[in-house]
Coordinates of C-alpha atoms in Angstrom, one line a residue:
X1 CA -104.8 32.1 99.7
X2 CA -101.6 33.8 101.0
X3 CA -99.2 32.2 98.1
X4 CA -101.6 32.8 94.9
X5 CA -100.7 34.1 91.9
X6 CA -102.7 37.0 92.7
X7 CA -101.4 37.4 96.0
X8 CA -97.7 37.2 94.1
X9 CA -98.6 40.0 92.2
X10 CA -99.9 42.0 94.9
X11 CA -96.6 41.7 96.4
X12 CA -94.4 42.2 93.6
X13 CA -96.0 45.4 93.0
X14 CA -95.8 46.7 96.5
X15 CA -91.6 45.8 96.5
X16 CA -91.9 48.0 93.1
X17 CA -92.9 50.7 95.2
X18 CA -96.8 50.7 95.5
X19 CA -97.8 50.8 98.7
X20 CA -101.5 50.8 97.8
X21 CA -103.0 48.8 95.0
X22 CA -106.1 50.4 93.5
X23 CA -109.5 48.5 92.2
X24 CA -112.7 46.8 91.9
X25 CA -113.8 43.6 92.2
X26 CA -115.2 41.6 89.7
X27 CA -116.4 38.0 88.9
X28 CA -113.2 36.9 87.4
X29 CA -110.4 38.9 89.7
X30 CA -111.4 38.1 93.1
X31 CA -108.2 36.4 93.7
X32 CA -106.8 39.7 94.5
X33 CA -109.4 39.9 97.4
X34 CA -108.6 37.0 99.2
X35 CA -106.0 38.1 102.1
X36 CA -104.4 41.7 103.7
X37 CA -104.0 43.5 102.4
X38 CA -106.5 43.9 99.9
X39 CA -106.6 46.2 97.2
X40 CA -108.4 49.9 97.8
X41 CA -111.7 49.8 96.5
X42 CA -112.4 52.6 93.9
X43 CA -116.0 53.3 92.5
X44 CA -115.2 52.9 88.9
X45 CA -112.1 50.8 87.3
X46 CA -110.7 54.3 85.0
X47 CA -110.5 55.7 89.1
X48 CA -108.5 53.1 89.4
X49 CA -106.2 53.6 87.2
X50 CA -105.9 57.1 88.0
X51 CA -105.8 56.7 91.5
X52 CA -102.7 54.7 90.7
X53 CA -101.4 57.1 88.6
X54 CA -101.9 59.8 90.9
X55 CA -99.9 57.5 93.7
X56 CA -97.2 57.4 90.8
X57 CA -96.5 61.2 90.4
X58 CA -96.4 62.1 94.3
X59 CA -94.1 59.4 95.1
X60 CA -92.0 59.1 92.0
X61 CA -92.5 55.2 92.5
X62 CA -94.9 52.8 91.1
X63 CA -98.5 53.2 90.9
X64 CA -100.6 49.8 90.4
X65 CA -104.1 48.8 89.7
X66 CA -106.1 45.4 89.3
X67 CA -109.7 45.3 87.4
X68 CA -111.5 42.6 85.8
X69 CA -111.9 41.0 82.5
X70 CA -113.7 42.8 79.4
X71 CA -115.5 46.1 80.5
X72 CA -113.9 46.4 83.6
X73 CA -110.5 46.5 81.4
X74 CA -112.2 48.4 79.1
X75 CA -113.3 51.4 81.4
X76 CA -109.6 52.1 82.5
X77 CA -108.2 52.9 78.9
X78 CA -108.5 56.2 79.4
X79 CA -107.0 56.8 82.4
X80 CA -104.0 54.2 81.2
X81 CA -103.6 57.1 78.3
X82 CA -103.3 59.4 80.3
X83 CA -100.8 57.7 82.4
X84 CA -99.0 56.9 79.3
X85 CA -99.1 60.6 77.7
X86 CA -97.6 62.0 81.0
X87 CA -94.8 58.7 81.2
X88 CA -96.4 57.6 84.7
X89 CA -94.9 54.3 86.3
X90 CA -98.1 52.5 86.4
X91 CA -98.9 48.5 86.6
X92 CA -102.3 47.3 85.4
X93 CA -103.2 44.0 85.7
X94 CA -106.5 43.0 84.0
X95 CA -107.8 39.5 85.0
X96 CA -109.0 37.6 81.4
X97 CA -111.6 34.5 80.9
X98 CA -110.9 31.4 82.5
X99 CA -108.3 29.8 80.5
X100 CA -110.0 27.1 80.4
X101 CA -112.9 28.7 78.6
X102 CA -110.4 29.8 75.9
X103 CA -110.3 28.5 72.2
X104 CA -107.8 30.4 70.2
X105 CA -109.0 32.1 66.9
X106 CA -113.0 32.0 68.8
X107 CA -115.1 34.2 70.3
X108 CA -117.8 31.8 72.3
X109 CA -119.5 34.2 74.4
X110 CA -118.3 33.7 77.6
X111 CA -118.9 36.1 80.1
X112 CA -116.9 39.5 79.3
X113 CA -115.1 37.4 76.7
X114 CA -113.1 39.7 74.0
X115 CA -111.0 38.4 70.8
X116 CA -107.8 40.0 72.5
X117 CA -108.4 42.4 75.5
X118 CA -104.1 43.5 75.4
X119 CA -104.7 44.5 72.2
X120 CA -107.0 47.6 74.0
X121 CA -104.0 48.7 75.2
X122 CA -101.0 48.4 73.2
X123 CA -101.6 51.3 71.5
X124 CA -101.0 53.2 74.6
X125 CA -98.5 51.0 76.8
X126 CA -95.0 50.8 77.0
X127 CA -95.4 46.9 77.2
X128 CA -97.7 44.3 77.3
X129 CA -97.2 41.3 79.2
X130 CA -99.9 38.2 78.3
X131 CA -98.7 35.3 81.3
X132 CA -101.1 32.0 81.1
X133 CA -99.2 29.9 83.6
X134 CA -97.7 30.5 87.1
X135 CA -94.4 30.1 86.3
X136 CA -95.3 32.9 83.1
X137 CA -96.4 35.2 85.6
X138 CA -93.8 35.0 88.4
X139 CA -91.2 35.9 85.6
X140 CA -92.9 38.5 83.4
X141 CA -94.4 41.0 86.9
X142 CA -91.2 41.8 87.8
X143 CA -90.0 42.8 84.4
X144 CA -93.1 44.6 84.2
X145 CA -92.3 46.5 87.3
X146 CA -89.3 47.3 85.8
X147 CA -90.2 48.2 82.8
X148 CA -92.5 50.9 83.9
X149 CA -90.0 52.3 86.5
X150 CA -86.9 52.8 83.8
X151 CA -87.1 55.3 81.5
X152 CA -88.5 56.4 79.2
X153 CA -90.9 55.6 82.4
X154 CA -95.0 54.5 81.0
X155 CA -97.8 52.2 82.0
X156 CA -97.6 48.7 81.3
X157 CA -100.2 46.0 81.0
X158 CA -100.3 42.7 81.9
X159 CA -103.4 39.9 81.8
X160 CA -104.1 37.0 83.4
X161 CA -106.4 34.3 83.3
X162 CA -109.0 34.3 86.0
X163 CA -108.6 30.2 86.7
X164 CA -104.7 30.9 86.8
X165 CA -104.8 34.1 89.0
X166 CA -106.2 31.3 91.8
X167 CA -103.7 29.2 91.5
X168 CA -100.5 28.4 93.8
X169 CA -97.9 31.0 93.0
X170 CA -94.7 29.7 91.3
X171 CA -91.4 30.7 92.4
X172 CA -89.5 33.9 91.0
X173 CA -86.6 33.5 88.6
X174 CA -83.9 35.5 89.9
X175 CA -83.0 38.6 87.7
X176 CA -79.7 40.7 87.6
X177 CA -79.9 44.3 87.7
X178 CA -79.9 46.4 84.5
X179 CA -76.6 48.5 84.2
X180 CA -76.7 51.7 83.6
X181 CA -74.3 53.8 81.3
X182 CA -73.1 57.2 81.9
X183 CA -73.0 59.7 79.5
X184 CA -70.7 62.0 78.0
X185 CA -71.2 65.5 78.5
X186 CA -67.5 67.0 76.7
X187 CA -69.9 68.4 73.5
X188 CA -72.5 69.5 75.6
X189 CA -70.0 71.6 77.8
X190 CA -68.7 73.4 75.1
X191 CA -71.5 74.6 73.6
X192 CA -73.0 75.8 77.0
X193 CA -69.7 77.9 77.7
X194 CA -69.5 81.3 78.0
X195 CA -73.3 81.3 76.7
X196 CA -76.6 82.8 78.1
X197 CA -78.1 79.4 79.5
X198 CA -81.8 79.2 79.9
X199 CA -82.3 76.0 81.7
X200 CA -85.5 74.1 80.7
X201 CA -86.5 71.3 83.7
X202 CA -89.0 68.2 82.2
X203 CA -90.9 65.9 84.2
X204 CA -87.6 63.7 84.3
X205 CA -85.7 66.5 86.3
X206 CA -88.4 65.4 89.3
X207 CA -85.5 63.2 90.9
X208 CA -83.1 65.4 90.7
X209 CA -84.4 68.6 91.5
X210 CA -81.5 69.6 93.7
X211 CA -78.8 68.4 91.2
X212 CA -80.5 71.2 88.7
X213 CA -80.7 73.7 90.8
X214 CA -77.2 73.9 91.6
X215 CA -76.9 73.6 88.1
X216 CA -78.5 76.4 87.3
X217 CA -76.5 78.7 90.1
X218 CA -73.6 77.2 88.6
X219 CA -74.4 78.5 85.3
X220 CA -76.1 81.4 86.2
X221 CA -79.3 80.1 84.5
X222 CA -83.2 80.7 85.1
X223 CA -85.2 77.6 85.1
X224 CA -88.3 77.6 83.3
X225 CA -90.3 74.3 84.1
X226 CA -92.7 72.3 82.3
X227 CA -96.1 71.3 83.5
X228 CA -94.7 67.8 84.8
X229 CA -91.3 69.5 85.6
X230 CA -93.2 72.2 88.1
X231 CA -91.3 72.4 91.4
X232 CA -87.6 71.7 89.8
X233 CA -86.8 74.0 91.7
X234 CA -88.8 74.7 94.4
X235 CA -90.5 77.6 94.6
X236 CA -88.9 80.6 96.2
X237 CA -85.1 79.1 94.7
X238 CA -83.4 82.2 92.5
X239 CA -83.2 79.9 89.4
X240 CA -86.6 79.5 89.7
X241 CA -88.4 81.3 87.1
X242 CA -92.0 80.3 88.2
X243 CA -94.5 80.7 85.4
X244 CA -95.5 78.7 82.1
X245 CA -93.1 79.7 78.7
X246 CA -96.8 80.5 77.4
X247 CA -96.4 84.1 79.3
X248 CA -94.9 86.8 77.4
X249 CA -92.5 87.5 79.8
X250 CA -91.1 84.2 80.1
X251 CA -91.4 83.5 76.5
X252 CA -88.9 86.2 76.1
X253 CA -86.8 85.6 78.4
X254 CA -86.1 81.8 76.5
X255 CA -86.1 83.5 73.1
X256 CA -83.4 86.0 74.6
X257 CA -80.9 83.0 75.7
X258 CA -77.8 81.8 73.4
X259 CA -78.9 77.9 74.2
X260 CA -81.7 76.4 75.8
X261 CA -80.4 73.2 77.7
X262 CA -83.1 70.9 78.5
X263 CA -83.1 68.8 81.4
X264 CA -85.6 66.0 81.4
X265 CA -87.7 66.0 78.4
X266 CA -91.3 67.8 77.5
X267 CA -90.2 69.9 74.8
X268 CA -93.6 68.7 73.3
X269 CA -96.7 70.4 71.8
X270 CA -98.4 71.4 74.6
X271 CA -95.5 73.0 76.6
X272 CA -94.3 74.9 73.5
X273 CA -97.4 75.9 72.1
X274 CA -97.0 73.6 69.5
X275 CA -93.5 74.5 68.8
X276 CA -94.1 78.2 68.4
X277 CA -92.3 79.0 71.7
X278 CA -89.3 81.4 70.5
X279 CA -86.5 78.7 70.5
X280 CA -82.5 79.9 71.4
X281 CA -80.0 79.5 68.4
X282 CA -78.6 76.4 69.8
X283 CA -80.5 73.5 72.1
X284 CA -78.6 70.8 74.2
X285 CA -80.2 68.6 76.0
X286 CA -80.0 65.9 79.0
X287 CA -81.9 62.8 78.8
X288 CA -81.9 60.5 81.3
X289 CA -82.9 57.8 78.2
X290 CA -83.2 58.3 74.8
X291 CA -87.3 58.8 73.9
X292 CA -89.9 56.6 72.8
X293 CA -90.4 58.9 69.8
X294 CA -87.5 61.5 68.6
X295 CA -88.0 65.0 69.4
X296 CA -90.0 67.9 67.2
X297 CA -86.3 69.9 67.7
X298 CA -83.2 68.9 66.9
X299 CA -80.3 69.3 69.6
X300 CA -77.4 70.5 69.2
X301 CA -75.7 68.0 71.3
X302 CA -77.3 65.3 73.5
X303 CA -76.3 63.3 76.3
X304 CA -78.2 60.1 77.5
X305 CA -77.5 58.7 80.8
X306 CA -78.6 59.1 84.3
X307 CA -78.9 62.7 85.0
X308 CA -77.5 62.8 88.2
X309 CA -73.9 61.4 87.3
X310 CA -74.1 63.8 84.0
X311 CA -75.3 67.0 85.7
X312 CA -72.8 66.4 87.9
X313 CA -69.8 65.8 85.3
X314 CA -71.7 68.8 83.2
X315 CA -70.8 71.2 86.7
X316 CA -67.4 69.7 86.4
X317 CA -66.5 70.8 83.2
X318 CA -68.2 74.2 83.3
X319 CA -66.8 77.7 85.0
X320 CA -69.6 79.4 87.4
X321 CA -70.7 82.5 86.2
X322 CA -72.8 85.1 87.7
X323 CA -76.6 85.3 86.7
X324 CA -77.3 87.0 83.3
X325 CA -81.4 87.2 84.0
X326 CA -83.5 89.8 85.4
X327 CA -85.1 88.7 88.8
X328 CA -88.9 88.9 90.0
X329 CA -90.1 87.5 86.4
X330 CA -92.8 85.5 88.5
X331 CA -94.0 88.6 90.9
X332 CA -94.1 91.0 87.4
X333 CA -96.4 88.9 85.5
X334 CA -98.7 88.5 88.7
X335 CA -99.0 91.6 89.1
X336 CA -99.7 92.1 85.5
X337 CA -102.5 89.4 86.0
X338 CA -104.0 90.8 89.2
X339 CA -104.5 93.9 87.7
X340 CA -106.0 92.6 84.6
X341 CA -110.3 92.5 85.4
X342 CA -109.8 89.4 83.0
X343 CA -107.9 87.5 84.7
X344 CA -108.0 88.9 88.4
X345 CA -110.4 86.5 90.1
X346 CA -108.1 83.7 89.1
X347 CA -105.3 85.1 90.4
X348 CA -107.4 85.7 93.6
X349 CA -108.0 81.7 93.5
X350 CA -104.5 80.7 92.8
X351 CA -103.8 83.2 96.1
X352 CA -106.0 81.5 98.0
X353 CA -105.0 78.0 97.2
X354 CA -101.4 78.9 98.2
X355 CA -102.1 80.5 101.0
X356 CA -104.1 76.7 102.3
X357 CA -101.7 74.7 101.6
X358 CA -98.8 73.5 103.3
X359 CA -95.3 72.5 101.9
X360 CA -96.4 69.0 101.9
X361 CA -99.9 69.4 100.3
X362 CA -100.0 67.4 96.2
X363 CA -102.2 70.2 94.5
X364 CA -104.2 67.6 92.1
X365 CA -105.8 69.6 89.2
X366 CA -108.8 68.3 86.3
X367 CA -108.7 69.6 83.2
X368 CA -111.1 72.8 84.2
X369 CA -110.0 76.3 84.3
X370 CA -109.5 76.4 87.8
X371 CA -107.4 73.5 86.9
X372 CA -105.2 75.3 84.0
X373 CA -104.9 78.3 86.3
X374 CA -103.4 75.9 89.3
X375 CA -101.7 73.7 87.1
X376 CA -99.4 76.6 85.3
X377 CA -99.3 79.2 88.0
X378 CA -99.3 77.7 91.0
X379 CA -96.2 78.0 93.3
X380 CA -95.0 74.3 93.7
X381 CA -92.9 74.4 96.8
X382 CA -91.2 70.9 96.4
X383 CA -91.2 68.2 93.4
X384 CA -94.4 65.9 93.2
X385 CA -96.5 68.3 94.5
X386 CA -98.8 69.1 91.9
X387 CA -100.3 66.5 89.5
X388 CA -102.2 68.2 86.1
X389 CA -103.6 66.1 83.1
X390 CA -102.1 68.5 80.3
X391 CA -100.4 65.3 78.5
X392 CA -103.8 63.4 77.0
X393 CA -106.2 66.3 78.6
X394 CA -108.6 63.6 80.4
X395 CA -111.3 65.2 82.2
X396 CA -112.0 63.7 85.4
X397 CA -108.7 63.1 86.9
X398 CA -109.0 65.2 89.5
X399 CA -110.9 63.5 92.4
X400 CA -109.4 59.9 91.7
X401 CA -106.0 60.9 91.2
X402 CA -106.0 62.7 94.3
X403 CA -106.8 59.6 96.4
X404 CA -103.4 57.9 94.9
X405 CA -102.0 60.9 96.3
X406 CA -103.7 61.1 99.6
X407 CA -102.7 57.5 99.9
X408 CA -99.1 58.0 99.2
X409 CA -99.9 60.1 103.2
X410 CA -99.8 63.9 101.5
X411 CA -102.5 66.1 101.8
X412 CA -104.3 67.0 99.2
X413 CA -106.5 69.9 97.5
X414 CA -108.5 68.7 94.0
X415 CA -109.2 71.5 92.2
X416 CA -112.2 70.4 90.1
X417 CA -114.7 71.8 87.7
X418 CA -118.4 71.3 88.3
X419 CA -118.5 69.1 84.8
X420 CA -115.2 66.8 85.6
X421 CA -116.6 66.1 89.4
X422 CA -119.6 64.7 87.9
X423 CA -117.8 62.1 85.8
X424 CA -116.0 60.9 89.1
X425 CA -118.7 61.3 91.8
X426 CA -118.7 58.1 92.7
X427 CA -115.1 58.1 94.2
X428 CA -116.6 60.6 96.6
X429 CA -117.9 56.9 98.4
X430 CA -114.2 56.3 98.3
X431 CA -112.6 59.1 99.7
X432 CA -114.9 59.0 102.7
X433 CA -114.3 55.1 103.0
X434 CA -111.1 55.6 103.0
X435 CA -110.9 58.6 105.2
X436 CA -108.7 60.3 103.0
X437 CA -106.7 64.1 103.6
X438 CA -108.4 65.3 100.3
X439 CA -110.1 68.7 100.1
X440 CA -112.3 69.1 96.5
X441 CA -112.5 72.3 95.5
X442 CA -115.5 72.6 93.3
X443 CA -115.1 75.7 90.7
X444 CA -118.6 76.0 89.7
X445 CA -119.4 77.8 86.2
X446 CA -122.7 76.0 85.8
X447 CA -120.7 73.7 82.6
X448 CA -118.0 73.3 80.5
X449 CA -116.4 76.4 80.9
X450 CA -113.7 76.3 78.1
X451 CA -115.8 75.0 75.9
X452 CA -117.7 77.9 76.5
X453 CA -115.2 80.1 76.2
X454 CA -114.1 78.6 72.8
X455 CA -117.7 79.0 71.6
X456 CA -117.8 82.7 72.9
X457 CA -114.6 83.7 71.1
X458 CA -115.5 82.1 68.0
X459 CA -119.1 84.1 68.4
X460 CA -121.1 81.1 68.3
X461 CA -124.0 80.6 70.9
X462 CA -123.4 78.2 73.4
X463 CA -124.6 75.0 72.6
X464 CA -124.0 71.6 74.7
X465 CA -121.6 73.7 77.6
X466 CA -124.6 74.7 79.7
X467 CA -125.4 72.1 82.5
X468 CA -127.8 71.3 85.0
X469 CA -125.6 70.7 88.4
X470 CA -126.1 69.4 91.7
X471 CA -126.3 71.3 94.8
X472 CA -122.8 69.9 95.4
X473 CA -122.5 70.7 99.7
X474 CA -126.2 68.6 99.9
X475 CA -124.6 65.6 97.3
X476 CA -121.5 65.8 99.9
X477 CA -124.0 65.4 103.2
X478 CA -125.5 62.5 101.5
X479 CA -122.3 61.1 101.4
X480 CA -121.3 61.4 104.9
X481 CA -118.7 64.1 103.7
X482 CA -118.5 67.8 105.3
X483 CA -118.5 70.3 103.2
X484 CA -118.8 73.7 103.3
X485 CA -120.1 76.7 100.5
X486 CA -118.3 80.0 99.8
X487 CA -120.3 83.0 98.0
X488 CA -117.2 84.0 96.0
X489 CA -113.6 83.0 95.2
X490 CA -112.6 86.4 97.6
X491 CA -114.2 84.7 100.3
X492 CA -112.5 81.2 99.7
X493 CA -108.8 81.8 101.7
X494 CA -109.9 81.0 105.1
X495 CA -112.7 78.3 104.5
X496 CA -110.1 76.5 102.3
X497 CA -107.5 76.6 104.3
X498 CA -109.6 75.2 107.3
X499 CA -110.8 72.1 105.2
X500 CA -106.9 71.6 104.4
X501 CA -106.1 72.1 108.0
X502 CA -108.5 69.4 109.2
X503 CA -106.7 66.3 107.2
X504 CA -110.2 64.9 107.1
X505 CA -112.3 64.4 103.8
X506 CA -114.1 67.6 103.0
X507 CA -115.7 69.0 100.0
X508 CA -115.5 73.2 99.2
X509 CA -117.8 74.6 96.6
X510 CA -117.2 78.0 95.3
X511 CA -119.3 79.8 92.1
X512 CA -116.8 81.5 89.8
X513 CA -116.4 82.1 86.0
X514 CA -112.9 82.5 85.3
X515 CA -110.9 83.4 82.2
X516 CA -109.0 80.8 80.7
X517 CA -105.2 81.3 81.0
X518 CA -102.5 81.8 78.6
X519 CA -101.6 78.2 78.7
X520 CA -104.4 77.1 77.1
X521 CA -104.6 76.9 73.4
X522 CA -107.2 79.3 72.2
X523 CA -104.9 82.0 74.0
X524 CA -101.5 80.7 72.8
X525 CA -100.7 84.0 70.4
X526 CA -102.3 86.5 72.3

């Protein structure tokens, strides 16, 4: 059925920039399976979604997933949050009851019938698109695609019934580009000259990471980046300030500035320690669209346009000026860390992650303290190449995002916890199926490790945390996946980087209980 509507909407998605559609067949979306290519099969439809999502955030294009009608829609919501909370260009399309089957106002008990599946998620979405014809769908898809590629980028959402998804495909309207609007950076400018500039880089500074960091040499500014905003700019640049604002040092170093211009966004909660962060006297900030929701902080000046073209005007109307910050901020607090008993066996596991990977390896971290230590302190030698949950804080991300990224052809290392594998240990089938480049690293405290730790500090016995685990290396065998067990994270450099190094599925286990870091809440005033 090469000229379905399903087949249409296949295609659309892969001209928006998704080379891979993720999902799972049901009953009611089969149309999707009919012809090559066919979607990637996932284990469960929220690995879908993340898979998708994790395609999104190593490409910078669009991510896109089909499920089917009532549960099947139902299981991604989470994932489609999380996607949403981190402003991910994803496409889900959700199959609905037959429209035939349909009266309006009545549920009748079809199979995975629901009063109004969109309405799941339009909390959550950007948009919501509800075509019932062919001619419907060929004209809302590619709005849809756009819509979750300009920013504010964010998921959208679009059902279809299943008796309309079969169908012949109707021919697309055309559509005229969206113009785009420079913006004015004359107020900005003068505020930002002849100050001390810390630069701040969002998650919407990922496209133009060069543009900033010859900003930032320009005004003699040190970049602190957010947790979507990690590798603007690349590790190793002298801008680069290379750890979270939740460490002292770096906290300081913002709090020391004249004006804090951010770049891209994610001045939220969980960056700024719930706006506690020491904030400069005066904040300007780029935007490359105004927000879905106005910022906690008020700016002194804002400018709203494609950052490329204002960065660039910005550079114009500026002097350069020599640097004003002290260097080695990044090697200081590691050392600091590495010498701390607390907190030296992470720092031992962040070493050894960096030392396995290769400039085009996507770290992928869960929400697990392995994760939080990778996610903040990683070095992130290029944009897009580390993926971390922080925005909704799903557990279970890890594994299923990393096969959007493996897909995208990167690489991969998931750094998992023993408790977020197990909710996803099904897309183990998948990555082996798929014979994807994806190394899990399995950080095994025997639970749920910061829960643990929040029970701990509090003095509270652990209750709930504590959990019986698989021998993970023997669930990996009977998966047809190698996999290999390290006694201790001090032994984990070389068999890590030899699972990397093989671009074939692989599965590392290593025991460890680690401190939480810094970035984490419980630790936030510390």
């Amino acid at each position: 059925m090469e000229h379905s509507v399903a087949r249409q909407i296949l295609d659309t998605a892969t001209a928006g920039g998704a080379g891979r559609v993720f999902g799972l067949p049901g009953v009611h979306n089969l149309a999707f399976w009919r012809g090559a290519p066919a979607p990637v099969v996932v284990r469960h439809e929220q690995a879908a979604v993340y898979a998708a999502d994790g395609w999104a955030r190593a490409t910078g294009g669009l991510g896109a997933a089909v499920v089917t009608t009532g549960p099947g829609a139902a299981n991604a919501v989470a994932a489609f949050g999380e996607a949403a909370a981190a402003r991910s260009p994803v496409l889900l399309v959700a199959s609905e009851i037959p429209q035939v089957l349909r009266r309006p106002g009545r549920v009748r008990g079809v199979l995975h019938e629901s009063r109004d599946q969109a309405a799941l998620f339009a909390p959550l979405a950007k948009a919501v698109f509800t075509p019932r014809t062919p001619a419907e769908v060929a004209a809302a898809v590619p709005v849809a695609v756009d819509t979750a590629l300009a920013h504010p980028r964010g998921p959208v959402y679009v059902d279809v019934p299943a008796d309309v998804l079969a169908r012949p495909a109707a021919p697309a309207p055309a559509r005229t580009p969206r113009p785009t609007v420079p913006g004015d950076p004359t107020a900005a400018a003068a505020i930002l000259e002849g100050a001390r500039v810390v630069l701040w880089a969002g998650g919407d500074a990922l496209d133009v990471a060069d543009e900033v960091g010859a900003l930032a040499m320009h005004l003699g500014a040190p970049v602190v980046a957010s947790f979507r905003g990690r590798g603007v700019p690349p590790a190793g640049h002298p801008a680069a300030v290379g750890v979270p604002p939740h460490e002292p040092e770096a906290a300081e170093l913002i709090g020391s500035a004249d004006v804090l211009l951010v770049v891209g966004g994610d001045l939220d909660g969980m960056n700024t320690r719930n706006w506690t962060m020491p904030r400069p006297p005066r904040l300007v900030v780029l935007d490359a669209a105004a927000p879905a929701d106005p910022p906690e902080w008020g700016a002194d000046a804002t400018v709203t346009g494609p950052l490329d073209a204002t960065i660039a005007a910005l550079r114009g109307l500026l002097p350069s000026r020599e640097p004003w910050a002290p260097a080695g901020l990044r090697e200081n607090v590691l050392s600091r860390l590495r010498a701390d008993p607390a907190t030296a066996e992470a720092t031992a596991l962040l070493d050894a992650v960096e030392s396995a990977r290769t400039v085009d390896t996507v770290l992928v971290c869960d929400m697990a303290v392995a994760g939080y230590w990778v996610g903040g302190y990683a070095a992130a030698p290029a944009p897009r190449r580390l993926a971390y949950p922080v925005g909704w804080g799903t557990l279970g991300f890890g594994l299923p995002a990393a096969l959007g990224a493996a897909a995208a052809g990167h690489p991969v290392i998931a750094v998992c916890g023993d408790g977020g594998l197990m909710m996803a240990l099904g897309e183990l089938a998948t990555l082996v199926q798929e014979r994807l480049p994806v190394t899990v690293l399995v950080v095994d405290d025997g639970g749920y490790g910061m829960l643990r730790y929040d029970q701990e500090r509090a003095g509270e016995p652990a209750s709930g945390v504590d959990l019986v685990t698989p021998d993970f290396v023997a669930l990996a065998a009977s998966f047809g996946l190698a996999a290999t067990a390290v006694g201790s994270v001090a032994e984990l450099a070389a068999p890590l980087a030899a699972a990397v190094g093989s671009r074939a599925p692989h599965l590392v286990h290593v025991p460890a209980r680690l401190t939480p870091p810094r970035t984490t809440s419980p630790r936030w005033h510390e």
